Amino acid sequence: QSGARINISEGNCPERIITLAGPTNAIFKAFAMIIDKLEEDISSSMTNSTAASRPPVTLRLVVPASQCGSLIGKGGCKIKEIRESTGAQVQVAGDMLPNSTERAITIAGIPQSIIECVKQICVVMLESPPKGVTIPYRPKPSSSPVIFAGGQVRPLLCSWGTGWGEEGGLTKLHQLAMQQSHFPMSHGNTGFTGLDASAQTTSHELTIPNDLIGCIIGRQGAKINEIRQMSGAQIKIANPVEGSTDRQVTITGSAASISLAQYLINVR
């Protein structure tokens, strides 16, 4: 229907890459249709959920690291402009994805905001082509969220509200569910505001049952490291206390980083 060429990667990985190719209009049409499917999926998942409000559509774009500077702009001015003009939340990962020279950009919001945000990102990327050789990200078998990718600009979509393989995942998110275009924090209403170098650093503490701490840490710390990388927050897990059934987790960073880290921990 879109007129775009679409290829889906092989493999039994939890992440599959979808590559979209064709004229710009065809790519955006296919992209809008994919976003609609993710939104539809969240709606059907909400049917049996006790969550008061729906989670956002959230996705990741995979971008050559050499283009991230142009996207962020001097002092973060470009990313701030994109965020304010589209209403989408945008966070650029500090580190490159494993075994690649690409970085992830996490975008969340309502479908119209996301589509407009991706259009603006594509414009910047067309104006500032990648420098040197780009080593593309290739997902490896692991317990990661479902991911879609595509196009010369290699957008990577991820619907955080779905595809987690555990029933009732949305119910666990109700405290951090979206209210319009902000991630509310459990101790206030500070929204996820994207990358901001001057954001004030704060700390937040969570208490997590001992029997759930393993799924947050992951094998050899893989999951907690992924959450640290995606959110940009520092996360410290206290040692077990004798006689206690809980572990203390301290998250430090900007309000945006803390909010995203809390969201990802709750999803796990």
Short mmCIF file of C-alpha atoms in Angstrom, two decimals:
data_model
loop_
_atom_site.label_atom_id
_atom_site.label_comp_id
_atom_site.label_asym_id
_atom_site.label_seq_id
_atom_site.Cartn_x
_atom_site.Cartn_y
_atom_site.Cartn_z
CA GLN A 1 0.00 0.00 0.00
CA SER A 2 2.85 2.40 0.71
CA GLY A 3 4.92 1.58 -2.36
CA ALA A 4 8.04 1.06 -0.21
CA ARG A 5 10.29 -2.02 -0.47
CA ILE A 6 10.26 -3.83 2.86
CA ASN A 7 12.71 -6.48 4.06
CA ILE A 8 12.56 -8.30 7.41
CA SER A 9 15.76 -9.82 8.81
CA GLU A 10 16.09 -13.55 9.46
CA GLY A 11 16.89 -15.21 12.75
CA ASN A 12 15.37 -16.24 16.06
CA CYS A 13 16.43 -13.02 17.80
CA PRO A 14 13.88 -11.19 19.95
CA GLU A 15 14.84 -8.20 17.75
CA ARG A 16 14.06 -8.25 14.03
CA ILE A 17 15.22 -5.49 11.68
CA ILE A 18 12.77 -4.17 9.10
CA THR A 19 14.47 -2.28 6.26
CA LEU A 20 12.35 0.21 4.31
CA ALA A 21 13.59 1.49 0.94
CA GLY A 22 12.09 3.74 -1.73
CA PRO A 23 11.09 7.37 -2.30
CA THR A 24 10.80 9.53 0.84
CA ASN A 25 7.00 9.68 0.61
CA ALA A 26 6.72 5.89 0.36
CA ILE A 27 8.98 5.46 3.41
CA PHE A 28 6.94 7.89 5.51
CA LYS A 29 3.68 6.24 4.44
CA ALA A 30 5.01 2.79 5.43
CA PHE A 31 6.39 4.28 8.63
CA ALA A 32 3.00 5.82 9.52
CA MET A 33 1.31 2.46 8.90
CA ILE A 34 3.78 0.69 11.21
CA ILE A 35 3.16 3.30 13.94
CA ASP A 36 -0.60 2.74 13.53
CA LYS A 37 -0.08 -1.01 14.03
CA LEU A 38 1.92 -0.39 17.22
CA GLU A 39 -0.82 1.95 18.49
CA GLU A 40 -3.45 -0.71 17.63
CA ASP A 41 -1.41 -3.31 19.50
CA ILE A 42 -1.24 -1.12 22.62
CA SER A 43 -5.01 -0.53 22.43
CA SER A 44 -5.76 -4.27 22.30
CA SER A 45 -3.31 -4.91 25.16
CA MET A 46 -5.10 -2.26 27.24
CA THR A 47 -8.44 -4.12 26.93
CA ASN A 48 -7.69 -6.46 29.84
CA SER A 49 -5.42 -4.06 31.72
CA THR A 50 -6.15 -2.25 34.99
CA ALA A 51 -3.84 0.63 34.00
CA ALA A 52 -5.54 4.01 34.37
CA SER A 53 -3.91 5.47 31.26
CA ARG A 54 -2.25 4.00 28.18
CA PRO A 55 1.53 3.81 27.75
CA PRO A 56 3.10 5.79 24.88
CA VAL A 57 4.10 4.44 21.52
CA THR A 58 7.87 4.28 21.94
CA LEU A 59 10.48 3.51 19.30
CA ARG A 60 14.19 3.61 18.67
CA LEU A 61 15.94 4.99 15.63
CA VAL A 62 19.39 3.62 14.89
CA VAL A 63 21.61 6.40 13.60
CA PRO A 64 25.32 6.45 12.64
CA ALA A 65 27.20 7.97 15.58
CA SER A 66 28.90 10.45 13.21
CA GLN A 67 25.49 12.08 12.55
CA CYS A 68 24.40 12.39 16.19
CA GLY A 69 26.28 15.67 16.71
CA SER A 70 24.19 17.36 13.97
CA LEU A 71 20.99 15.98 15.52
CA ILE A 72 21.87 17.22 19.00
CA GLY A 73 23.16 20.61 17.77
CA LYS A 74 25.37 23.10 19.62
CA GLY A 75 24.50 22.93 23.32
CA GLY A 76 21.57 20.63 22.50
CA CYS A 77 19.76 23.37 20.52
CA LYS A 78 18.67 21.17 17.56
CA ILE A 79 17.25 18.31 19.64
CA LYS A 80 15.46 20.88 21.80
CA GLU A 81 13.94 22.50 18.70
CA ILE A 82 12.75 19.11 17.36
CA ARG A 83 11.30 18.20 20.75
CA GLU A 84 9.42 21.48 21.15
CA SER A 85 8.06 21.66 17.58
CA THR A 86 6.82 18.03 17.48
CA GLY A 87 5.77 17.40 21.09
CA ALA A 88 7.65 14.07 21.06
CA GLN A 89 10.09 13.02 23.78
CA VAL A 90 13.61 12.42 22.42
CA GLN A 91 16.68 10.89 24.10
CA VAL A 92 20.02 10.20 22.35
CA ALA A 93 21.98 7.30 23.86
CA GLY A 94 25.47 8.20 25.00
CA ASP A 95 27.06 4.90 23.91
CA MET A 96 27.14 3.06 20.61
CA LEU A 97 25.09 -0.10 20.14
CA PRO A 98 27.06 -3.37 20.56
CA ASN A 99 29.58 -4.18 17.80
CA SER A 100 28.54 -1.18 15.69
CA THR A 101 29.21 2.50 15.08
CA GLU A 102 25.53 3.40 15.50
CA ARG A 103 23.66 4.99 18.40
CA ALA A 104 20.03 4.64 19.46
CA ILE A 105 17.61 7.57 19.63
CA THR A 106 14.55 6.80 21.76
CA ILE A 107 11.34 8.62 20.78
CA ALA A 108 8.01 8.45 22.62
CA GLY A 109 4.64 10.11 22.23
CA ILE A 110 1.43 10.00 20.23
CA PRO A 111 1.66 8.70 16.62
CA GLN A 112 1.42 12.15 14.96
CA SER A 113 4.25 13.51 17.17
CA ILE A 114 6.48 10.51 16.43
CA ILE A 115 5.95 10.69 12.65
CA GLU A 116 6.68 14.44 12.59
CA CYS A 117 9.75 13.94 14.81
CA VAL A 118 11.16 11.24 12.50
CA LYS A 119 10.58 13.47 9.46
CA GLN A 120 12.59 16.27 11.09
CA ILE A 121 15.37 13.85 12.08
CA CYS A 122 15.51 12.55 8.49
CA VAL A 123 15.85 16.11 7.16
CA VAL A 124 18.85 16.73 9.45
CA MET A 125 20.43 13.41 8.44
CA LEU A 126 20.01 14.13 4.73
CA GLU A 127 21.72 17.51 5.26
CA SER A 128 24.59 15.94 7.28
CA PRO A 129 25.59 12.60 5.70
CA PRO A 130 27.53 10.07 7.84
CA LYS A 131 31.32 10.39 7.93
CA GLY A 132 33.57 7.39 7.37
CA VAL A 133 32.41 3.76 7.35
CA THR A 134 29.27 2.87 9.31
CA ILE A 135 29.25 -0.55 10.98
CA PRO A 136 25.52 -1.39 11.24
CA TYR A 137 23.95 -2.76 14.40
CA ARG A 138 22.99 -6.43 14.15
CA PRO A 139 20.81 -7.83 16.95
CA LYS A 140 22.09 -10.96 18.71
CA PRO A 141 19.89 -13.59 20.40
CA SER A 142 19.02 -12.17 23.83
CA SER A 143 16.00 -11.22 25.93
CA SER A 144 15.63 -7.73 24.45
CA PRO A 145 12.49 -5.86 23.35
CA VAL A 146 11.08 -6.26 19.85
CA ILE A 147 12.77 -3.88 17.42
CA PHE A 148 12.07 -2.84 13.83
CA ALA A 149 14.53 -0.91 11.66
CA GLY A 150 14.83 0.46 8.17
CA GLY A 151 15.72 2.93 5.46
CA GLN A 152 18.96 4.71 4.64
CA VAL A 153 18.55 6.52 7.96
CA ARG A 154 17.98 3.11 9.63
CA PRO A 155 15.05 3.98 11.90
CA LEU A 156 14.48 1.33 14.55
CA LEU A 157 11.01 1.10 16.05
CA CYS A 158 10.22 -0.45 19.39
CA SER A 159 6.83 -0.68 21.02
CA TRP A 160 7.65 -0.83 24.72
CA GLY A 161 4.04 -1.57 25.65
CA THR A 162 4.01 -4.87 23.76
CA GLY A 163 6.05 -7.91 22.81
CA TRP A 164 7.48 -8.54 26.27
CA GLY A 165 6.38 -12.14 26.57
CA GLU A 166 4.92 -11.66 30.05
CA GLU A 167 1.21 -11.31 30.57
CA GLY A 168 0.11 -8.33 32.57
CA GLY A 169 3.20 -6.31 31.67
CA LEU A 170 1.06 -3.23 31.15
CA THR A 171 -0.51 -3.53 34.59
CA LYS A 172 2.94 -3.15 36.15
CA LEU A 173 3.33 0.12 34.26
CA HIS A 174 0.18 1.84 35.51
CA GLN A 175 2.05 4.11 37.95
CA LEU A 176 4.29 5.33 35.13
CA ALA A 177 1.72 5.29 32.33
CA MET A 178 1.60 8.23 29.99
CA GLN A 179 -0.54 11.29 30.54
CA GLN A 180 -0.56 12.92 27.10
CA SER A 181 3.12 13.44 26.26
CA HIS A 182 4.93 13.19 29.62
CA PHE A 183 6.35 10.38 31.72
CA PRO A 184 5.03 11.25 35.21
CA MET A 185 7.42 10.39 38.03
CA SER A 186 6.12 8.68 41.14
CA HIS A 187 7.11 11.62 43.38
CA GLY A 188 6.09 14.46 41.08
CA ASN A 189 4.95 15.41 37.62
CA THR A 190 8.28 16.19 36.00
CA GLY A 191 8.04 15.03 32.36
CA PHE A 192 10.58 13.24 30.19
CA THR A 193 12.09 16.22 28.37
CA GLY A 194 14.78 14.59 26.21
CA LEU A 195 18.49 15.31 26.06
CA ASP A 196 19.48 18.40 28.01
CA ALA A 197 23.12 18.88 28.99
CA SER A 198 22.20 21.43 31.66
CA ALA A 199 19.50 19.25 33.31
CA GLN A 200 19.76 19.24 37.09
CA THR A 201 20.93 15.95 38.63
CA THR A 202 18.69 14.38 41.25
CA SER A 203 18.30 10.97 42.90
CA HIS A 204 15.35 8.65 43.36
CA GLU A 205 15.11 5.41 45.37
CA LEU A 206 13.07 2.32 44.54
CA THR A 207 12.46 -0.81 46.62
CA ILE A 208 12.42 -4.03 44.60
CA PRO A 209 11.61 -7.54 45.94
CA ASN A 210 14.60 -9.92 46.08
CA ASP A 211 12.85 -12.44 43.85
CA LEU A 212 12.55 -9.85 41.03
CA ILE A 213 16.02 -8.31 41.24
CA GLY A 214 17.55 -11.01 39.01
CA CYS A 215 15.38 -10.15 36.00
CA ILE A 216 16.40 -6.48 36.33
CA ILE A 217 20.13 -7.24 36.60
CA GLY A 218 20.10 -9.91 33.85
CA ARG A 219 22.83 -12.42 33.06
CA GLN A 220 26.23 -10.94 34.02
CA GLY A 221 24.54 -7.54 34.46
CA ALA A 222 23.43 -7.31 30.80
CA LYS A 223 19.92 -5.97 31.51
CA ILE A 224 20.87 -3.34 34.09
CA ASN A 225 23.66 -2.14 31.76
CA GLU A 226 21.15 -1.86 28.89
CA ILE A 227 18.80 0.20 31.10
CA ARG A 228 21.73 2.44 32.16
CA GLN A 229 22.74 2.96 28.51
CA MET A 230 19.21 3.70 27.24
CA SER A 231 18.21 6.02 30.07
CA GLY A 232 21.53 7.76 30.67
CA ALA A 233 20.98 7.38 34.44
CA GLN A 234 23.33 5.92 37.05
CA ILE A 235 21.70 2.93 38.77
CA LYS A 236 23.08 1.39 41.97
CA ILE A 237 21.63 -1.77 43.52
CA ALA A 238 22.35 -2.15 47.25
CA ASN A 239 23.67 -5.43 48.66
CA PRO A 240 21.09 -7.77 50.26
CA VAL A 241 20.24 -6.89 53.87
CA GLU A 242 19.84 -9.83 56.23
CA GLY A 243 16.21 -10.36 57.20
CA SER A 244 14.88 -8.09 54.42
CA THR A 245 12.88 -9.37 51.45
CA ASP A 246 13.66 -6.23 49.41
CA ARG A 247 16.64 -4.54 47.73
CA GLN A 248 17.19 -0.78 47.56
CA VAL A 249 17.84 0.69 44.09
CA THR A 250 19.15 4.26 43.71
CA ILE A 251 18.74 6.04 40.36
CA THR A 252 20.72 9.25 39.76
CA GLY A 253 20.57 11.64 36.80
CA SER A 254 18.35 14.24 35.18
CA ALA A 255 14.59 14.05 35.75
CA ALA A 256 14.24 12.71 32.20
CA SER A 257 16.85 9.97 32.72
CA ILE A 258 15.37 8.91 36.05
CA SER A 259 11.87 8.77 34.58
CA LEU A 260 12.95 6.60 31.65
CA ALA A 261 15.04 4.31 33.92
CA GLN A 262 12.01 3.81 36.23
CA TYR A 263 9.84 3.03 33.21
CA LEU A 264 12.31 0.44 31.85
CA ILE A 265 12.74 -1.18 35.30
CA ASN A 266 8.96 -1.46 35.67
CA VAL A 267 8.70 -3.04 32.23
CA ARG A 268 11.29 -5.68 33.24
#
